[in-house]
Amino acid sequence: MKEKIEFLYTINYPREEKNLCLMEIRTIFKLETEEKVILSDIEVEPLFSPFIKSRLEILYVKDNFEDVLKEIISSGLKSEEYKVEYIRMDKDNIAYEDRLNKVKQIGLNILGTFSMTNPKEIFGLTNYNGKWYFGICIKGDTKWPDRIKKPYSYSNSLEVRLARTLINLAIEADRTKKLIDPCCGVGTVIIEALSMGIDITGYEINRSVTNNANVNLEYYGYNKIVVNDDMHNIKDNFDSAILDIPYGLFSHITKEEQLGLIKKIREISKRLIMVSFEDLEGMILESNFKISDRCILSKGSFQRYIYICN
Ligand SMILES: C[S@@+](CC[C@H](N)C(=O)[O-])C[C@H]1O[C@@H](n2cnc3c(N)ncnc32)[C@H](O)[C@@H]1O
């Protein structure tokens, strides 16, 4: 038995989301790195993150491929309806034929039935920093991008990718955390959190926006949990709040009212993940939160400020 399970994650991001991805890595893995491969004993579901492409639960790590194969044979590795894949790394220089041949050799030595089209288990092989890694591979989710097309979406709705990252910043790899989106709009964050099996509550002050959020929730098979009320009336306590702060054009909100929202969150939540279109650091500090991390996400002509506050 291994003392610790180690995982090898592959990461990727569009250039304009680099800051956001690195912030997510810092939060989840407690690592400062720009590497697109991460070795960690922290277990994260790849489908939680828009940036994690695959996770390999490492069974064997060896200096050469033959030793990996020997381990597979001597352990009598067994699986039903499995497939073996090669996980290609950024600077991987193993030739295609060679990769194919190694994957085949492994496939022939796992006991059980092989399934190319509908595997229940995927084994992965890769070469990273001169070592061979073999293990159980889980890939990132491919279904969540579908949720970009909700029945209701406004121009001020968050992007699905950003919503998922905000949730990761809020939960820090602990899916038992209790979250609140106190100004949830049409429910982008709520839907993503529910799809990740996370306990979340949503408040929205505008009646018609609340109705639209609940239509969105129902559309994806979730209960209509968004409460039509002012967030100042929230009585419960939470591990973390995700606040996409209401701003001028859409909500006709004053600076004092924005400050009031953050101060209210300070009373009901240990942690705050906040998104804004302008630098609101002063307001956060005035509300007695400390900023533990921040990043700026630049998209076209506008910028979004993302803060982690404790
Ligand atoms: C920037 S939008 C949120 C958009 C949301 N993240 C989405 O993806 O749809 C801010 C929302 O906060 C709501 N709001 C403003 N003041 C509020 C308050 N005091 N309590 C609850 N909701 C409020 C607004 O009606 C608006 O829908």
Short mmCIF file of C-alpha atoms and ligand atoms in Angstrom, two decimals:
data_model
loop_
_atom_site.label_atom_id
_atom_site.label_comp_id
_atom_site.label_asym_id
_atom_site.label_seq_id
_atom_site.Cartn_x
_atom_site.Cartn_y
_atom_site.Cartn_z
CA MET A 1 0.00 0.00 0.00
CA LYS A 2 1.21 3.48 -0.83
CA GLU A 3 1.20 5.99 2.01
CA LYS A 4 0.06 8.85 -0.17
CA ILE A 5 -1.74 8.85 -3.48
CA GLU A 6 0.05 11.09 -5.91
CA PHE A 7 -1.53 12.66 -8.92
CA LEU A 8 -0.11 14.06 -12.11
CA TYR A 9 -2.27 16.82 -13.57
CA THR A 10 -1.98 18.31 -17.05
CA ILE A 11 -3.00 21.94 -17.34
CA ASN A 12 -3.76 24.25 -20.24
CA TYR A 13 -5.20 27.72 -20.69
CA PRO A 14 -5.86 30.34 -23.37
CA ARG A 15 -3.21 33.06 -23.15
CA GLU A 16 -5.67 35.71 -21.91
CA GLU A 17 -6.69 33.48 -18.98
CA LYS A 18 -3.15 32.75 -17.78
CA ASN A 19 -3.43 34.96 -14.65
CA LEU A 20 -6.68 33.31 -13.70
CA CYS A 21 -5.30 29.80 -14.21
CA LEU A 22 -2.19 30.54 -12.12
CA MET A 23 -4.42 31.94 -9.36
CA GLU A 24 -6.51 28.77 -9.42
CA ILE A 25 -3.35 26.64 -9.21
CA ARG A 26 -2.06 28.71 -6.27
CA THR A 27 -5.37 28.24 -4.47
CA ILE A 28 -5.94 24.55 -5.14
CA PHE A 29 -2.41 23.17 -5.08
CA LYS A 30 -0.74 25.81 -2.88
CA LEU A 31 1.91 26.11 -5.58
CA GLU A 32 3.50 29.02 -7.41
CA THR A 33 4.22 27.58 -10.85
CA GLU A 34 3.83 28.28 -14.54
CA GLU A 35 4.42 24.59 -15.42
CA LYS A 36 1.64 22.88 -17.32
CA VAL A 37 2.24 19.66 -15.39
CA ILE A 38 1.59 19.44 -11.66
CA LEU A 39 2.52 16.60 -9.32
CA SER A 40 0.51 16.77 -6.12
CA ASP A 41 -1.12 14.64 -3.44
CA ILE A 42 -4.14 16.97 -3.49
CA GLU A 43 -7.11 15.30 -5.17
CA VAL A 44 -9.16 17.51 -7.46
CA GLU A 45 -11.86 16.40 -9.88
CA PRO A 46 -10.61 17.43 -13.33
CA LEU A 47 -14.16 18.37 -14.30
CA PHE A 48 -14.13 21.08 -11.63
CA SER A 49 -11.60 23.21 -13.43
CA PRO A 50 -11.61 24.72 -16.91
CA PHE A 51 -7.82 24.41 -16.86
CA ILE A 52 -7.23 20.79 -15.76
CA LYS A 53 -7.14 18.63 -18.86
CA SER A 54 -6.40 15.31 -17.19
CA ARG A 55 -5.52 13.72 -13.87
CA LEU A 56 -3.39 10.62 -13.58
CA GLU A 57 -3.66 8.73 -10.31
CA ILE A 58 -0.14 7.39 -10.31
CA LEU A 59 0.21 3.62 -9.89
CA TYR A 60 3.82 3.29 -11.00
CA VAL A 61 6.62 5.73 -11.67
CA LYS A 62 9.82 4.30 -13.10
CA ASP A 63 13.01 5.44 -14.82
CA ASN A 64 12.29 3.30 -17.86
CA PHE A 65 9.27 1.91 -19.66
CA GLU A 66 10.30 -1.76 -19.30
CA ASP A 67 10.08 -1.47 -15.50
CA VAL A 68 6.54 -0.06 -15.76
CA LEU A 69 5.56 -3.01 -17.91
CA LYS A 70 7.17 -5.48 -15.47
CA GLU A 71 5.15 -3.98 -12.58
CA ILE A 72 1.91 -4.22 -14.55
CA ILE A 73 2.60 -7.88 -15.33
CA SER A 74 3.78 -8.88 -11.86
CA SER A 75 0.89 -7.09 -10.10
CA GLY A 76 -1.65 -8.87 -12.32
CA LEU A 77 -3.40 -5.55 -13.03
CA LYS A 78 -7.02 -6.27 -13.89
CA SER A 79 -9.82 -4.14 -15.31
CA GLU A 80 -13.11 -4.55 -17.15
CA GLU A 81 -13.69 -2.53 -20.32
CA TYR A 82 -10.50 -0.53 -20.14
CA LYS A 83 -8.48 1.49 -22.58
CA VAL A 84 -4.88 2.68 -22.44
CA GLU A 85 -3.92 6.15 -23.67
CA TYR A 86 -0.71 8.08 -23.96
CA ILE A 87 -0.89 11.50 -22.30
CA ARG A 88 1.16 13.89 -24.38
CA MET A 89 3.07 16.60 -22.60
CA ASP A 90 4.09 19.99 -23.95
CA LYS A 91 7.78 19.15 -24.52
CA ASP A 92 7.28 15.43 -25.13
CA ASN A 93 9.63 14.15 -27.84
CA ILE A 94 8.56 10.48 -27.86
CA ALA A 95 7.75 9.58 -31.47
CA TYR A 96 4.16 8.66 -32.39
CA GLU A 97 5.03 5.06 -33.37
CA ASP A 98 6.90 4.57 -30.13
CA ARG A 99 4.00 5.93 -28.05
CA LEU A 100 1.54 3.69 -29.88
CA ASN A 101 3.74 0.66 -29.40
CA LYS A 102 4.13 1.24 -25.66
CA VAL A 103 0.40 1.77 -25.17
CA LYS A 104 -0.24 -1.48 -27.09
CA GLN A 105 2.23 -3.45 -24.98
CA ILE A 106 0.53 -2.25 -21.80
CA GLY A 107 -2.93 -2.98 -23.21
CA LEU A 108 -1.93 -6.56 -23.99
CA ASN A 109 -0.71 -7.13 -20.43
CA ILE A 110 -3.70 -5.84 -18.42
CA LEU A 111 -6.06 -8.65 -17.51
CA GLY A 112 -9.72 -8.19 -18.48
CA THR A 113 -11.64 -6.85 -21.44
CA PHE A 114 -10.48 -4.05 -23.62
CA SER A 115 -12.94 -1.42 -24.91
CA MET A 116 -11.87 1.13 -27.49
CA THR A 117 -15.18 2.96 -27.83
CA ASN A 118 -16.84 2.87 -24.41
CA PRO A 119 -14.21 2.26 -21.74
CA LYS A 120 -15.19 2.28 -18.06
CA GLU A 121 -11.61 2.86 -17.02
CA ILE A 122 -8.82 4.68 -18.83
CA PHE A 123 -5.20 3.96 -17.99
CA GLY A 124 -2.67 6.61 -18.89
CA LEU A 125 1.01 6.44 -19.69
CA THR A 126 3.29 9.43 -19.97
CA ASN A 127 6.88 10.54 -19.88
CA TYR A 128 7.62 13.57 -17.78
CA ASN A 129 11.06 14.90 -16.82
CA GLY A 130 12.67 11.64 -17.92
CA LYS A 131 10.44 9.38 -15.82
CA TRP A 132 7.63 7.09 -16.93
CA TYR A 133 4.30 7.49 -15.17
CA PHE A 134 1.47 5.01 -15.40
CA GLY A 135 -1.90 5.20 -13.69
CA ILE A 136 -5.64 5.72 -13.84
CA CYS A 137 -6.57 8.65 -16.02
CA ILE A 138 -9.57 10.94 -15.62
CA LYS A 139 -10.14 13.65 -18.19
CA GLY A 140 -11.64 17.13 -17.84
CA ASP A 141 -15.39 17.43 -18.41
CA THR A 142 -16.48 18.11 -21.95
CA LYS A 143 -20.17 18.61 -21.13
CA TRP A 144 -20.09 21.85 -19.16
CA PRO A 145 -19.34 24.13 -22.11
CA ASP A 146 -22.90 23.24 -23.26
CA ARG A 147 -24.21 25.32 -20.41
CA ILE A 148 -22.98 28.46 -22.14
CA LYS A 149 -26.36 28.38 -23.93
CA LYS A 150 -28.81 28.83 -21.05
CA PRO A 151 -32.45 29.82 -21.61
CA TYR A 152 -31.66 33.20 -19.98
CA SER A 153 -28.36 34.99 -20.08
CA TYR A 154 -27.61 38.73 -19.88
CA SER A 155 -24.66 40.67 -21.10
CA ASN A 156 -23.61 41.05 -17.45
CA SER A 157 -23.74 37.28 -16.78
CA LEU A 158 -20.45 35.64 -15.92
CA GLU A 159 -18.78 33.28 -18.37
CA VAL A 160 -19.17 29.62 -17.39
CA ARG A 161 -15.38 29.11 -17.26
CA LEU A 162 -14.92 32.04 -14.92
CA ALA A 163 -17.82 30.88 -12.74
CA ARG A 164 -16.16 27.49 -12.27
CA THR A 165 -12.83 29.02 -11.37
CA LEU A 166 -14.51 31.30 -8.80
CA ILE A 167 -16.03 28.20 -7.20
CA ASN A 168 -12.60 26.55 -7.06
CA LEU A 169 -11.17 29.67 -5.44
CA ALA A 170 -14.01 29.52 -2.92
CA ILE A 171 -13.83 25.83 -1.97
CA GLU A 172 -10.02 25.27 -2.08
CA ALA A 173 -10.46 21.63 -3.15
CA ASP A 174 -12.90 20.93 -0.29
CA ARG A 175 -16.28 20.07 -1.78
CA THR A 176 -18.01 20.10 1.63
CA LYS A 177 -17.76 23.90 1.84
CA LYS A 178 -21.03 25.82 2.06
CA LEU A 179 -21.30 28.68 -0.44
CA ILE A 180 -23.53 31.67 -1.13
CA ASP A 181 -23.91 33.80 -4.24
CA PRO A 182 -25.74 36.76 -2.68
CA CYS A 183 -26.32 38.69 -5.95
CA CYS A 184 -26.66 35.75 -8.28
CA GLY A 185 -28.28 37.27 -11.40
CA VAL A 186 -29.45 34.48 -13.71
CA GLY A 187 -27.61 31.90 -11.61
CA THR A 188 -24.43 31.12 -13.57
CA VAL A 189 -22.41 30.37 -10.42
CA ILE A 190 -25.33 28.50 -8.79
CA ILE A 191 -25.74 26.13 -11.74
CA GLU A 192 -22.02 25.39 -11.96
CA ALA A 193 -21.73 24.78 -8.20
CA LEU A 194 -24.72 22.42 -8.24
CA SER A 195 -23.22 20.56 -11.20
CA MET A 196 -20.11 20.06 -9.02
CA GLY A 197 -22.25 18.71 -6.14
CA ILE A 198 -21.58 21.73 -3.94
CA ASP A 199 -24.00 23.17 -1.38
CA ILE A 200 -24.88 26.70 -2.54
CA THR A 201 -27.57 29.28 -1.83
CA GLY A 202 -28.53 32.13 -4.18
CA TYR A 203 -30.18 35.51 -3.58
CA GLU A 204 -31.34 37.99 -6.20
CA ILE A 205 -33.18 41.24 -5.50
CA ASN A 206 -34.83 41.66 -8.90
CA ARG A 207 -38.01 39.58 -9.27
CA SER A 208 -37.84 38.97 -13.01
CA VAL A 209 -34.10 38.13 -12.88
CA THR A 210 -34.86 35.68 -10.03
CA ASN A 211 -37.57 34.02 -12.13
CA ASN A 212 -35.16 33.71 -15.03
CA ALA A 213 -32.49 32.21 -12.76
CA ASN A 214 -34.98 29.62 -11.56
CA VAL A 215 -36.02 28.81 -15.15
CA ASN A 216 -32.32 28.25 -15.91
CA LEU A 217 -31.99 25.96 -12.88
CA GLU A 218 -35.05 23.95 -13.83
CA TYR A 219 -33.78 23.65 -17.41
CA TYR A 220 -30.70 21.81 -16.12
CA GLY A 221 -32.75 19.61 -13.77
CA TYR A 222 -32.09 21.46 -10.49
CA ASN A 223 -34.55 22.77 -7.90
CA LYS A 224 -35.56 26.42 -8.13
CA ILE A 225 -33.48 27.54 -5.17
CA VAL A 226 -32.82 31.20 -5.96
CA VAL A 227 -34.48 33.40 -3.33
CA ASN A 228 -36.00 36.69 -4.44
CA ASP A 229 -34.78 38.96 -1.67
CA ASP A 230 -32.29 41.63 -0.73
CA MET A 231 -29.02 40.02 0.39
CA HIS A 232 -29.06 42.25 3.46
CA ASN A 233 -31.78 39.92 4.78
CA ILE A 234 -29.58 36.80 4.69
CA LYS A 235 -29.44 35.22 8.15
CA ASP A 236 -27.32 32.05 7.61
CA ASN A 237 -23.54 31.74 7.79
CA PHE A 238 -21.30 30.41 5.02
CA ASP A 239 -17.76 29.22 4.41
CA SER A 240 -17.44 31.36 1.34
CA ALA A 241 -19.37 33.93 -0.70
CA ILE A 242 -18.93 34.58 -4.41
CA LEU A 243 -19.85 38.15 -5.23
CA ASP A 244 -20.06 39.40 -8.79
CA ILE A 245 -20.59 42.90 -7.51
CA PRO A 246 -23.55 44.83 -8.97
CA TYR A 247 -22.37 47.92 -10.81
CA GLY A 248 -23.59 51.12 -12.43
CA LEU A 249 -25.15 50.37 -15.77
CA PHE A 250 -27.27 47.39 -14.73
CA SER A 251 -28.01 47.91 -11.06
CA HIS A 252 -27.85 51.72 -10.55
CA ILE A 253 -25.88 51.11 -7.41
CA THR A 254 -23.89 53.72 -5.50
CA LYS A 255 -20.41 53.22 -4.01
CA GLU A 256 -21.93 53.32 -0.50
CA GLU A 257 -24.36 50.55 -1.46
CA GLN A 258 -21.52 48.44 -2.90
CA LEU A 259 -19.60 48.92 0.35
CA GLY A 260 -22.73 47.92 2.28
CA LEU A 261 -22.92 44.63 0.32
CA ILE A 262 -19.28 43.73 1.12
CA LYS A 263 -19.75 44.66 4.79
CA LYS A 264 -22.82 42.42 4.97
CA ILE A 265 -20.80 39.54 3.49
CA ARG A 266 -18.14 40.10 6.17
CA GLU A 267 -20.88 39.33 8.75
CA ILE A 268 -22.12 36.10 7.13
CA SER A 269 -19.08 34.53 5.45
CA LYS A 270 -15.52 33.56 6.40
CA ARG A 271 -14.22 34.05 2.88
CA LEU A 272 -15.13 36.18 -0.11
CA ILE A 273 -14.30 35.73 -3.77
CA MET A 274 -15.16 38.97 -5.50
CA VAL A 275 -15.30 40.00 -9.15
CA SER A 276 -15.53 43.62 -10.25
CA PHE A 277 -14.97 45.78 -13.30
CA GLU A 278 -12.90 48.30 -11.36
CA ASP A 279 -10.33 48.22 -8.60
CA LEU A 280 -12.33 47.97 -5.37
CA GLU A 281 -9.45 47.06 -3.07
CA GLY A 282 -10.13 50.06 -0.79
CA MET A 283 -13.73 48.96 -0.26
CA ILE A 284 -12.68 45.40 0.58
CA LEU A 285 -10.17 46.58 3.17
CA GLU A 286 -12.70 49.04 4.64
CA SER A 287 -15.06 46.08 5.13
CA ASN A 288 -12.45 44.37 7.34
CA PHE A 289 -11.48 41.69 4.85
CA LYS A 290 -7.81 40.94 4.13
CA ILE A 291 -6.93 40.29 0.47
CA SER A 292 -4.88 37.09 0.26
CA ASP A 293 -4.64 36.92 -3.55
CA ARG A 294 -5.76 38.90 -6.58
CA CYS A 295 -5.55 38.89 -10.35
CA ILE A 296 -6.65 40.93 -13.32
CA LEU A 297 -8.36 39.17 -16.20
CA SER A 298 -8.10 41.19 -19.41
CA LYS A 299 -10.62 40.47 -22.13
CA GLY A 300 -10.64 42.72 -25.18
CA SER A 301 -11.07 46.29 -24.00
CA PHE A 302 -12.20 45.55 -20.43
CA GLN A 303 -10.63 44.16 -17.32
CA ARG A 304 -12.05 42.14 -14.47
CA TYR A 305 -10.56 42.27 -11.01
CA ILE A 306 -10.73 39.07 -8.98
CA TYR A 307 -9.98 39.08 -5.27
CA ILE A 308 -9.67 36.35 -2.66
CA CYS A 309 -10.52 37.83 0.73
CA ASN A 310 -10.43 36.27 4.18
C1 LIG B 1 -23.44 41.67 -11.89
S1 LIG B 1 -25.01 40.98 -11.65
C2 LIG B 1 -24.71 39.29 -11.33
C3 LIG B 1 -24.65 38.46 -12.57
C4 LIG B 1 -24.49 36.99 -12.26
N1 LIG B 1 -23.19 36.69 -11.75
C5 LIG B 1 -24.80 36.15 -13.51
O1 LIG B 1 -23.90 35.45 -14.01
O2 LIG B 1 -25.91 36.22 -13.99
C6 LIG B 1 -25.47 41.57 -10.07
C7 LIG B 1 -26.87 41.19 -9.65
O3 LIG B 1 -27.05 41.61 -8.29
C8 LIG B 1 -28.40 41.93 -8.08
N2 LIG B 1 -28.48 42.75 -6.84
C9 LIG B 1 -28.18 44.05 -6.69
N3 LIG B 1 -28.33 44.41 -5.41
C10 LIG B 1 -28.73 43.30 -4.72
C11 LIG B 1 -29.05 43.04 -3.36
N4 LIG B 1 -28.99 44.00 -2.44
N5 LIG B 1 -29.42 41.79 -3.01
C12 LIG B 1 -29.49 40.81 -3.93
N6 LIG B 1 -29.22 41.00 -5.25
C13 LIG B 1 -28.83 42.23 -5.64
C14 LIG B 1 -28.77 42.66 -9.36
O4 LIG B 1 -30.16 42.65 -9.58
C15 LIG B 1 -27.99 41.88 -10.43
O5 LIG B 1 -28.80 40.90 -11.03
#
